[in-house]
PDB file of C-alpha atoms in Angstrom:
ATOM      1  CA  UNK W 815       0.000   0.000   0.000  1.00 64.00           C
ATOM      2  CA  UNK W 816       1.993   3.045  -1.072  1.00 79.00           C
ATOM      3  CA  UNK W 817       0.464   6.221   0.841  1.00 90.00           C
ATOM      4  CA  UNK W 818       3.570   8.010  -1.310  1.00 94.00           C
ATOM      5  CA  UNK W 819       4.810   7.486  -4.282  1.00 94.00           C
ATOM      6  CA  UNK W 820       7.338   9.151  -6.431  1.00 95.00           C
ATOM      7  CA  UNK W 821       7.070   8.040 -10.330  1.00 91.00           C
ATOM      8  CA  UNK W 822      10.098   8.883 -11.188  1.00 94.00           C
ATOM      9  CA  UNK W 823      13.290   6.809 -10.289  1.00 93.00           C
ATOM     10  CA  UNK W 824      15.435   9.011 -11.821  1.00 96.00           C
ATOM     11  CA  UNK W 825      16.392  12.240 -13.367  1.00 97.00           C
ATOM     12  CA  UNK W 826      18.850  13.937 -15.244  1.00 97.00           C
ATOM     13  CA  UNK W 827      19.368  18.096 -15.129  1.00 97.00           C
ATOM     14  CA  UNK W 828      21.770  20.269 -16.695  1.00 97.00           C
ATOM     15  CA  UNK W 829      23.162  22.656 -14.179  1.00 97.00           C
ATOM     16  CA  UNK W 830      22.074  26.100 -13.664  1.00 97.00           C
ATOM     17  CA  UNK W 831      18.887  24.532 -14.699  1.00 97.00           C
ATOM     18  CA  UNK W 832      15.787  23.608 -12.690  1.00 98.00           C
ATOM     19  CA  UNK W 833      14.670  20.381 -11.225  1.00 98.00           C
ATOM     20  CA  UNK W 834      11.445  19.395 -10.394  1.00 98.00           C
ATOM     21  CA  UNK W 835      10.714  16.362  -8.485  1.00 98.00           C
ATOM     22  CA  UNK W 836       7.294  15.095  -7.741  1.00 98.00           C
ATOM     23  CA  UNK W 837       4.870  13.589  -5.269  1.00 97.00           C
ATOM     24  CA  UNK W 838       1.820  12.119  -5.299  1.00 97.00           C
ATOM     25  CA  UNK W 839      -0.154  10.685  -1.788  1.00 96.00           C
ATOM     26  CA  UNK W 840      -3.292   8.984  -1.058  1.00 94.00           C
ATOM     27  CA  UNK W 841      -3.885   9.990   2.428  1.00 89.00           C
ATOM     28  CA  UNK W 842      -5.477  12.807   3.186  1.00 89.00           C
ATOM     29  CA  UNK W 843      -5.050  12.647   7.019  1.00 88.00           C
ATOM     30  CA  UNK W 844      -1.563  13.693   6.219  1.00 91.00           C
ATOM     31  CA  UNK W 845      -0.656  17.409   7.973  1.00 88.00           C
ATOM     32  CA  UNK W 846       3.339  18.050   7.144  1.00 91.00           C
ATOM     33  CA  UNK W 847       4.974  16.719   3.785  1.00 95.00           C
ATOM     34  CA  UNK W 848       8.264  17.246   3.548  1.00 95.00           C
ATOM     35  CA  UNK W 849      11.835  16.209   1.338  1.00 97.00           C
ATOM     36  CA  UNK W 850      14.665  14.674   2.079  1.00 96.00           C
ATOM     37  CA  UNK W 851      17.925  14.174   0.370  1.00 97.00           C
ATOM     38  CA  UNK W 852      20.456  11.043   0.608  1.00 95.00           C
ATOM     39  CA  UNK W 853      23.887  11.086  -1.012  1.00 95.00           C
ATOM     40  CA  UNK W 854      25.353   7.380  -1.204  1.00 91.00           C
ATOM     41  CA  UNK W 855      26.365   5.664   2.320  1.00 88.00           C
ATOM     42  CA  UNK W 856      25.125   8.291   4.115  1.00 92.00           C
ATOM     43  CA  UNK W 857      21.360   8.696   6.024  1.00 94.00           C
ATOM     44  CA  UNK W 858      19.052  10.729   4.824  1.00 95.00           C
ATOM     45  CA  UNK W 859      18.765  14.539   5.896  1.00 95.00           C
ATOM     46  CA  UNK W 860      16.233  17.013   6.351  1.00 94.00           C
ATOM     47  CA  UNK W 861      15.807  19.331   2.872  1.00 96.00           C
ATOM     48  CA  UNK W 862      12.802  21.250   3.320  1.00 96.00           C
ATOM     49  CA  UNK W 863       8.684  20.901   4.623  1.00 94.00           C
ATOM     50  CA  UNK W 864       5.746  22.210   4.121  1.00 95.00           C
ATOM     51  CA  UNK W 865       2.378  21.892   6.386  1.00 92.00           C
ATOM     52  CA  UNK W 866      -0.778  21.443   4.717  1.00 92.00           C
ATOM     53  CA  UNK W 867      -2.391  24.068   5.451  1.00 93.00           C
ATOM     54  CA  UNK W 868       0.345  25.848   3.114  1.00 94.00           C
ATOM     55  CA  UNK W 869       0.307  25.706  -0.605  1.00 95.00           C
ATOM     56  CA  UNK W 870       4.383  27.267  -0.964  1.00 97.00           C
ATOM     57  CA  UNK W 871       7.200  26.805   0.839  1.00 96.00           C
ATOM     58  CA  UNK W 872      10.755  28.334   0.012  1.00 97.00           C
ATOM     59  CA  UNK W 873      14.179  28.037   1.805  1.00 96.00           C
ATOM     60  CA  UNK W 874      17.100  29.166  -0.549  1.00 97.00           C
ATOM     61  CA  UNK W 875      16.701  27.548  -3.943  1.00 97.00           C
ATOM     62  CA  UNK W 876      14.631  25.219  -2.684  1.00 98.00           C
ATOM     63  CA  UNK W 877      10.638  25.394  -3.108  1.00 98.00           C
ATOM     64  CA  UNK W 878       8.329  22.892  -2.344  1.00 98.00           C
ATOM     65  CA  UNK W 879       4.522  23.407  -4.096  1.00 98.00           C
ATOM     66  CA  UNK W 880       1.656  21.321  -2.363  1.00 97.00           C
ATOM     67  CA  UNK W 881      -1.976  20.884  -4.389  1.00 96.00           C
ATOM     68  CA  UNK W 882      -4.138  19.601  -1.561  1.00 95.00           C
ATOM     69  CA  UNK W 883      -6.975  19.291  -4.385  1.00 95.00           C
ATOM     70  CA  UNK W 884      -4.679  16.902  -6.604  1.00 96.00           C
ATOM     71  CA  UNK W 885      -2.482  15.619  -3.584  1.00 96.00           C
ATOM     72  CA  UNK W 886       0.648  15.997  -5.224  1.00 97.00           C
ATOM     73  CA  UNK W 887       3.413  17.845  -4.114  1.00 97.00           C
ATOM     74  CA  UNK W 888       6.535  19.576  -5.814  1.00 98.00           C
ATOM     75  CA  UNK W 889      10.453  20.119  -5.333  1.00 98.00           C
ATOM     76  CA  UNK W 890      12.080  23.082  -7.730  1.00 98.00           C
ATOM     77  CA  UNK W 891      16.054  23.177  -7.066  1.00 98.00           C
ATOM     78  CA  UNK W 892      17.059  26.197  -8.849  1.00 97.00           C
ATOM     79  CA  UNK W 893      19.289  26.752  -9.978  1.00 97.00           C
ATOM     80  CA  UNK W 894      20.868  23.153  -9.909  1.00 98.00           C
ATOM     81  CA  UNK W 895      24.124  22.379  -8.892  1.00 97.00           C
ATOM     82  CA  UNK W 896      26.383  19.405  -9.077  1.00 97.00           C
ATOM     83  CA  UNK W 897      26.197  18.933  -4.811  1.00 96.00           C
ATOM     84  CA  UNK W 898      22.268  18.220  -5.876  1.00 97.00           C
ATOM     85  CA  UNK W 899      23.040  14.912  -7.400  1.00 98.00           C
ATOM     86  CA  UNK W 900      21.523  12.704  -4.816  1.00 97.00           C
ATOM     87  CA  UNK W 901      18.112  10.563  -4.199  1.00 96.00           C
ATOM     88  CA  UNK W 902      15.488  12.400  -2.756  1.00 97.00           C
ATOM     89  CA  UNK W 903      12.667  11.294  -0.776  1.00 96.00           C
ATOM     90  CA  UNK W 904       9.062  13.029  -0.533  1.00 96.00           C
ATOM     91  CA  UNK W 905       7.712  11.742   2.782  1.00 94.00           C
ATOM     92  CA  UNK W 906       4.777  12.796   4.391  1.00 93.00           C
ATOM     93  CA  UNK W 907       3.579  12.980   7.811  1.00 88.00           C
ATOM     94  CA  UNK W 908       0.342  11.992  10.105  1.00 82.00           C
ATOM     95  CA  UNK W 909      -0.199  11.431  13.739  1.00 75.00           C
ATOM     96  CA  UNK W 910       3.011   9.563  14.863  1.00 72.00           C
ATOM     97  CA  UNK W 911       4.102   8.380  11.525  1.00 80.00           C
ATOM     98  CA  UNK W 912       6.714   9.614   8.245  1.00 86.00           C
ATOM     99  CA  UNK W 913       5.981   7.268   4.953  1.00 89.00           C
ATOM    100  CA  UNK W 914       8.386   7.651   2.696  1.00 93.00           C
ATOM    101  CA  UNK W 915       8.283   7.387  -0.899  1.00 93.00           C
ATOM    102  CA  UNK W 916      10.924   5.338  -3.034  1.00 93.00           C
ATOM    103  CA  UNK W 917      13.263   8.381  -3.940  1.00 95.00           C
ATOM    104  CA  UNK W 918      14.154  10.176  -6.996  1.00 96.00           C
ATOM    105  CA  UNK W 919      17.789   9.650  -7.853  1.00 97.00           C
ATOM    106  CA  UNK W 920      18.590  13.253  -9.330  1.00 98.00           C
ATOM    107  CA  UNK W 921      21.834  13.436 -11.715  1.00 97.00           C
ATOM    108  CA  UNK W 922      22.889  17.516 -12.484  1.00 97.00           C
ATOM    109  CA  UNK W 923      24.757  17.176 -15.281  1.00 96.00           C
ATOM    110  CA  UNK W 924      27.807  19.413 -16.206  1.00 92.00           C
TER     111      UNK W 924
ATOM    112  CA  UNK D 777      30.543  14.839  17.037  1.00 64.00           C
ATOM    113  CA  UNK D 778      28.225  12.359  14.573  1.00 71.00           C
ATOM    114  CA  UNK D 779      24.729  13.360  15.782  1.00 92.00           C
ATOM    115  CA  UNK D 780      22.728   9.530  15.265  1.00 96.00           C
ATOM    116  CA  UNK D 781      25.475   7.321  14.922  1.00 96.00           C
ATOM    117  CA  UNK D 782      25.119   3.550  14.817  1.00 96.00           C
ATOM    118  CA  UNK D 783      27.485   0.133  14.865  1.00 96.00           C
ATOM    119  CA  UNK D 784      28.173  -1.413  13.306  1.00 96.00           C
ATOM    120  CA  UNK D 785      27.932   0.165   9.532  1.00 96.00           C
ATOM    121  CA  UNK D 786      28.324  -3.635   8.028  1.00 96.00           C
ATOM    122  CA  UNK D 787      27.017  -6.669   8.976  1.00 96.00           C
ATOM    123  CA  UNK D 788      27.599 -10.169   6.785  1.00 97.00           C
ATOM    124  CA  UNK D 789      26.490 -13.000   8.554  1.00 96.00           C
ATOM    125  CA  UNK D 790      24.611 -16.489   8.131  1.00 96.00           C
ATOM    126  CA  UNK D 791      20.802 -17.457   8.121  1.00 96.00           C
ATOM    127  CA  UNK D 792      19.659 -18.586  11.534  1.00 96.00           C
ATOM    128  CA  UNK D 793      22.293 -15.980  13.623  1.00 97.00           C
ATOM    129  CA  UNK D 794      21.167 -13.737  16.183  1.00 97.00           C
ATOM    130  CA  UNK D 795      22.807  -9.822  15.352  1.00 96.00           C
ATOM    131  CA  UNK D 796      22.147  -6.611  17.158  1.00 97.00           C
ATOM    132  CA  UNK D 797      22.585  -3.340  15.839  1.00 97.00           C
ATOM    133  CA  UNK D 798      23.368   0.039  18.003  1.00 97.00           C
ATOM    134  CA  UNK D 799      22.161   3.524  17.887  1.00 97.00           C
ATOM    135  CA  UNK D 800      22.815   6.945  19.906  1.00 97.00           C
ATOM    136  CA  UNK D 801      21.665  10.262  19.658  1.00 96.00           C
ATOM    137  CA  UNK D 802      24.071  13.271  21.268  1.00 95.00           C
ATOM    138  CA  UNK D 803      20.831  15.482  20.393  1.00 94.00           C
ATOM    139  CA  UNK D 804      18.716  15.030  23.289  1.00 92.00           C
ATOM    140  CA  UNK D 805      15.840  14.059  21.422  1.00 91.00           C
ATOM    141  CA  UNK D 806      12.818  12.261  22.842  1.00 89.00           C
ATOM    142  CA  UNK D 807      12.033   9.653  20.057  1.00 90.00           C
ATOM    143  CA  UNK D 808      14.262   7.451  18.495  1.00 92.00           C
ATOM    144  CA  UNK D 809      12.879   5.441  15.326  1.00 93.00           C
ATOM    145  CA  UNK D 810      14.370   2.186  13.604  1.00 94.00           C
ATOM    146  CA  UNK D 811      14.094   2.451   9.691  1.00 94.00           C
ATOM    147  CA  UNK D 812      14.417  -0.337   7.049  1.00 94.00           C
ATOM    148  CA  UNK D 813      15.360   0.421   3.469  1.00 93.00           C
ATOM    149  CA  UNK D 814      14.976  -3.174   1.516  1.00 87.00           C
ATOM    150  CA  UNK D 815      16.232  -3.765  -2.370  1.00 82.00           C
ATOM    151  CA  UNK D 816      12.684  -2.345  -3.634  1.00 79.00           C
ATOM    152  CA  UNK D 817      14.249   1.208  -2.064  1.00 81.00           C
ATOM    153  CA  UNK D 818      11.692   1.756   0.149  1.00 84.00           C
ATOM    154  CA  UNK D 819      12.408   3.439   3.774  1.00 90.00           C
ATOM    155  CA  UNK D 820       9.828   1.765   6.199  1.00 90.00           C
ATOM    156  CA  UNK D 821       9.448   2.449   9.825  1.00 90.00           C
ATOM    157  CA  UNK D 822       9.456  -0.686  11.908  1.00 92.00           C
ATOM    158  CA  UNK D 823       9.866   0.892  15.578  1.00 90.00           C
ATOM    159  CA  UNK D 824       9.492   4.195  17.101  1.00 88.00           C
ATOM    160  CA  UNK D 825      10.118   5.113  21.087  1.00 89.00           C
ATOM    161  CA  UNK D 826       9.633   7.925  22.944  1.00 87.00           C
ATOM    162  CA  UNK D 827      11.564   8.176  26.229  1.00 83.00           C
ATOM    163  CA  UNK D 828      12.016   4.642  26.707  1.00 81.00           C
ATOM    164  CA  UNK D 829       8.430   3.586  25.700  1.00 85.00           C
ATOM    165  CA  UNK D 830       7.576   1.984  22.522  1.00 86.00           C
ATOM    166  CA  UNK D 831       5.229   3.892  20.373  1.00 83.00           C
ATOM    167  CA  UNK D 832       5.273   1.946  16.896  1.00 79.00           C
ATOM    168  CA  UNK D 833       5.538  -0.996  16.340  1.00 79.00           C
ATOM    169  CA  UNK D 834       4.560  -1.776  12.401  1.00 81.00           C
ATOM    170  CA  UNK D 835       4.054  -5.380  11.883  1.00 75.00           C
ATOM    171  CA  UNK D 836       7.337  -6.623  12.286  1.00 84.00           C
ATOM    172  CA  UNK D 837       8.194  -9.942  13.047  1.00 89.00           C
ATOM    173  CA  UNK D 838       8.926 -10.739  16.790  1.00 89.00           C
ATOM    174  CA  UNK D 839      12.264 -12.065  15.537  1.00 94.00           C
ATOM    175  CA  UNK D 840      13.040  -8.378  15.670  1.00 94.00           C
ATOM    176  CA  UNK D 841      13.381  -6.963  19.264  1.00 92.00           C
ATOM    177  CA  UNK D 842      13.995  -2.935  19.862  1.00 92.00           C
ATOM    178  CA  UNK D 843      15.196  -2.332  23.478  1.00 92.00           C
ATOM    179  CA  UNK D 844      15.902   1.227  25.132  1.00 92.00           C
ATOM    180  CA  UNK D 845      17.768   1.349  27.544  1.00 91.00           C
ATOM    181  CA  UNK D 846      17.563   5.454  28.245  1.00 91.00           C
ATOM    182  CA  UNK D 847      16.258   7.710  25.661  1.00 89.00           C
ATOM    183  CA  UNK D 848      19.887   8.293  24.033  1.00 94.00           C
ATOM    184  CA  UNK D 849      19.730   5.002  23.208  1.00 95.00           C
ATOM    185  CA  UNK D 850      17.809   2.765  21.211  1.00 95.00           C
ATOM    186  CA  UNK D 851      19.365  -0.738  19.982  1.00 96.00           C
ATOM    187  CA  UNK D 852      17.667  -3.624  17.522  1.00 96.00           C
ATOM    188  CA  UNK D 853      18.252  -7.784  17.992  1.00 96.00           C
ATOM    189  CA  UNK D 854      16.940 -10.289  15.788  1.00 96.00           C
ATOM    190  CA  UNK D 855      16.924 -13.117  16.195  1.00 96.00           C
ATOM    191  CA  UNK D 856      17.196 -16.272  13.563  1.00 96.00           C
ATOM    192  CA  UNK D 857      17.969 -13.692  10.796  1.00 96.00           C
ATOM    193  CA  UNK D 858      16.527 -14.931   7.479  1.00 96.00           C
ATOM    194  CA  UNK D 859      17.545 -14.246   4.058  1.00 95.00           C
ATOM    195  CA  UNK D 860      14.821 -11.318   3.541  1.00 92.00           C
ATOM    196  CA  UNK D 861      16.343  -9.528   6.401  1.00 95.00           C
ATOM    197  CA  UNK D 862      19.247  -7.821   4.027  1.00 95.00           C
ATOM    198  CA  UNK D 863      18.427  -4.755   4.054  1.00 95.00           C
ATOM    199  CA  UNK D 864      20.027  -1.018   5.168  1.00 96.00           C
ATOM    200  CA  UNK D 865      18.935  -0.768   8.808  1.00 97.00           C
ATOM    201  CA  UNK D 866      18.591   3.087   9.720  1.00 97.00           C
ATOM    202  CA  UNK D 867      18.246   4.934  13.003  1.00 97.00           C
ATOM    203  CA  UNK D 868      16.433   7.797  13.655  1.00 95.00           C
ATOM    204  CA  UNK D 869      15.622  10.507  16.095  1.00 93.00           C
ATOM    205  CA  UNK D 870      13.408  13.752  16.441  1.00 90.00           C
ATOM    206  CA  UNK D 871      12.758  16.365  19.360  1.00 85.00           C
ATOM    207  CA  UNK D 872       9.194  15.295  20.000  1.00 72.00           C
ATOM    208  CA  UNK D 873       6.929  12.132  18.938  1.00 65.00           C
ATOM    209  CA  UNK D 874       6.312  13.085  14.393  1.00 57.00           C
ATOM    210  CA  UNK D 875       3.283  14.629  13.743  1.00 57.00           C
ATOM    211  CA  UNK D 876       4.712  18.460  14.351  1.00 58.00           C
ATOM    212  CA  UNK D 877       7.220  19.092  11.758  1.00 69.00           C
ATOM    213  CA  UNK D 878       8.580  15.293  10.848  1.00 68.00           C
ATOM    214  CA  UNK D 879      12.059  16.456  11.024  1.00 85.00           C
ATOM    215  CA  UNK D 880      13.978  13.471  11.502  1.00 91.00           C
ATOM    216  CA  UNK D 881      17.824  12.912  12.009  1.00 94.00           C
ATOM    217  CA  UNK D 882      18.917   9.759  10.392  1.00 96.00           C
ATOM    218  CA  UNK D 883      22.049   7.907  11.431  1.00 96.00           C
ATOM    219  CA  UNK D 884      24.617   6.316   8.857  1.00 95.00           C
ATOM    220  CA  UNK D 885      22.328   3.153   7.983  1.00 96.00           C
ATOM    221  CA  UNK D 886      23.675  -0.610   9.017  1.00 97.00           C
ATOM    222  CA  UNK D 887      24.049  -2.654   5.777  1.00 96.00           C
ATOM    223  CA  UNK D 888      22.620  -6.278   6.950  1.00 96.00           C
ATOM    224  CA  UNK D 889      23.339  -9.079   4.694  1.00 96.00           C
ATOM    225  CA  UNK D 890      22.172 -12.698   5.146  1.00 96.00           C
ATOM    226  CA  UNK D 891      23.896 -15.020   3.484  1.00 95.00           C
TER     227      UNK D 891
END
């Protein structure tokens, strides 16, 4: 049963460029959705969240977009650079809980 | 100073073994989680406490054993490990039970594999 789900295993930028990574959930008990990003042997860290009462959310040249109505939620890097190449998870939150999606693996290339 | 840190960061050993896996926090958080990423990718919670008390606990097989000994602390046994137990074992903590912000703070992972 996968309450998240990112489509996309993987995808390729040029840098300077943007990158957008998507979302989609099922549950709409969810109240914070948020990213994080995983470079190889390491844990995943915190990137950015968003509540749901919030439709924008912007840190740097990171944004995350939420549409409630279409539950699907958005990560814009811009512009990319090569210290973005990395998998990134959407996960979302609800009472006690994160589910996490299966990641996006994000290549900026040169 | 490694915030989540957790030992060992490799683990090869043989079906039917008993294995634990370690994990402290230097953050002073209240809830520690244990994470399992499998080949399919996926990062699913298996155990979550907070101060000592076990909160989640997601259908995992009682093989697998959590035990927290303070709330700095919060190690996993299992026992008879089986061959769909390879998997990247990951530690967790936050500053208050999820369900405010979900910031989490992951340790290194454990690689498990079970040969």
């Amino acid at each position: 049963d996968q309450q998240v789900k990112q489509n996309s295993p993987s995808l390729s930028v040029q840098e300077g460029r943007i990158s957008i990574l998507n979302c989609d959930y099922t549950n709409s008990m969810f109240d914070y959705f948020l990213w994080y990003k995983k470079y190889p042997a390491e844990g995943p860290t915190f990137l950015i969240s968003i509540s749901s009462i919030k439709d924008k959310n912007e840190d740097g040249r990171f944004t995350v977009f939420l549409n409630k109505s279409a539950k699907h939620l958005s990560l814009h890097i811009v512009p990319s650079q090569p210290g973005d190449s990395a998998v990134y998870f959407c996960a979302a939150s609800a009472y006690d809980k994160i589910i996490f999606g299966k990641g996006t693996r994000l290549h900026i290339l040169p | 100073d490694t915030a989540v840190s957790q030992t060992p960061k490799y683990l090869v050993t043989q079906m039917g073994n008993d294995k634990s896996i370690k994990c402290e926090q230097n953050l002073g958080h209240d809830t520690m989680y244990w994470y399992k990423q499998d080949s399919k990718k996926f990062l699913k919670i298996m155990f979550s406490y907070n101060n000592k008390e076990l909160i989640i606990n997601e259908t995992v097989p009682n093989r697998f054993s959590p035990k927290s000994p303070d709330k700095a602390h919060l190690n996993l046994h299992i026992n008879s490990l089986e061959l769909g137990d390879s998997a990247v074992y990951f530690c967790a903590s936050s500053q208050s039970s999820v369900g405010n912000t979900g910031e989490l703070f992951f340790g290194e992972g454990s690689r498990l594999t079970v040969l």
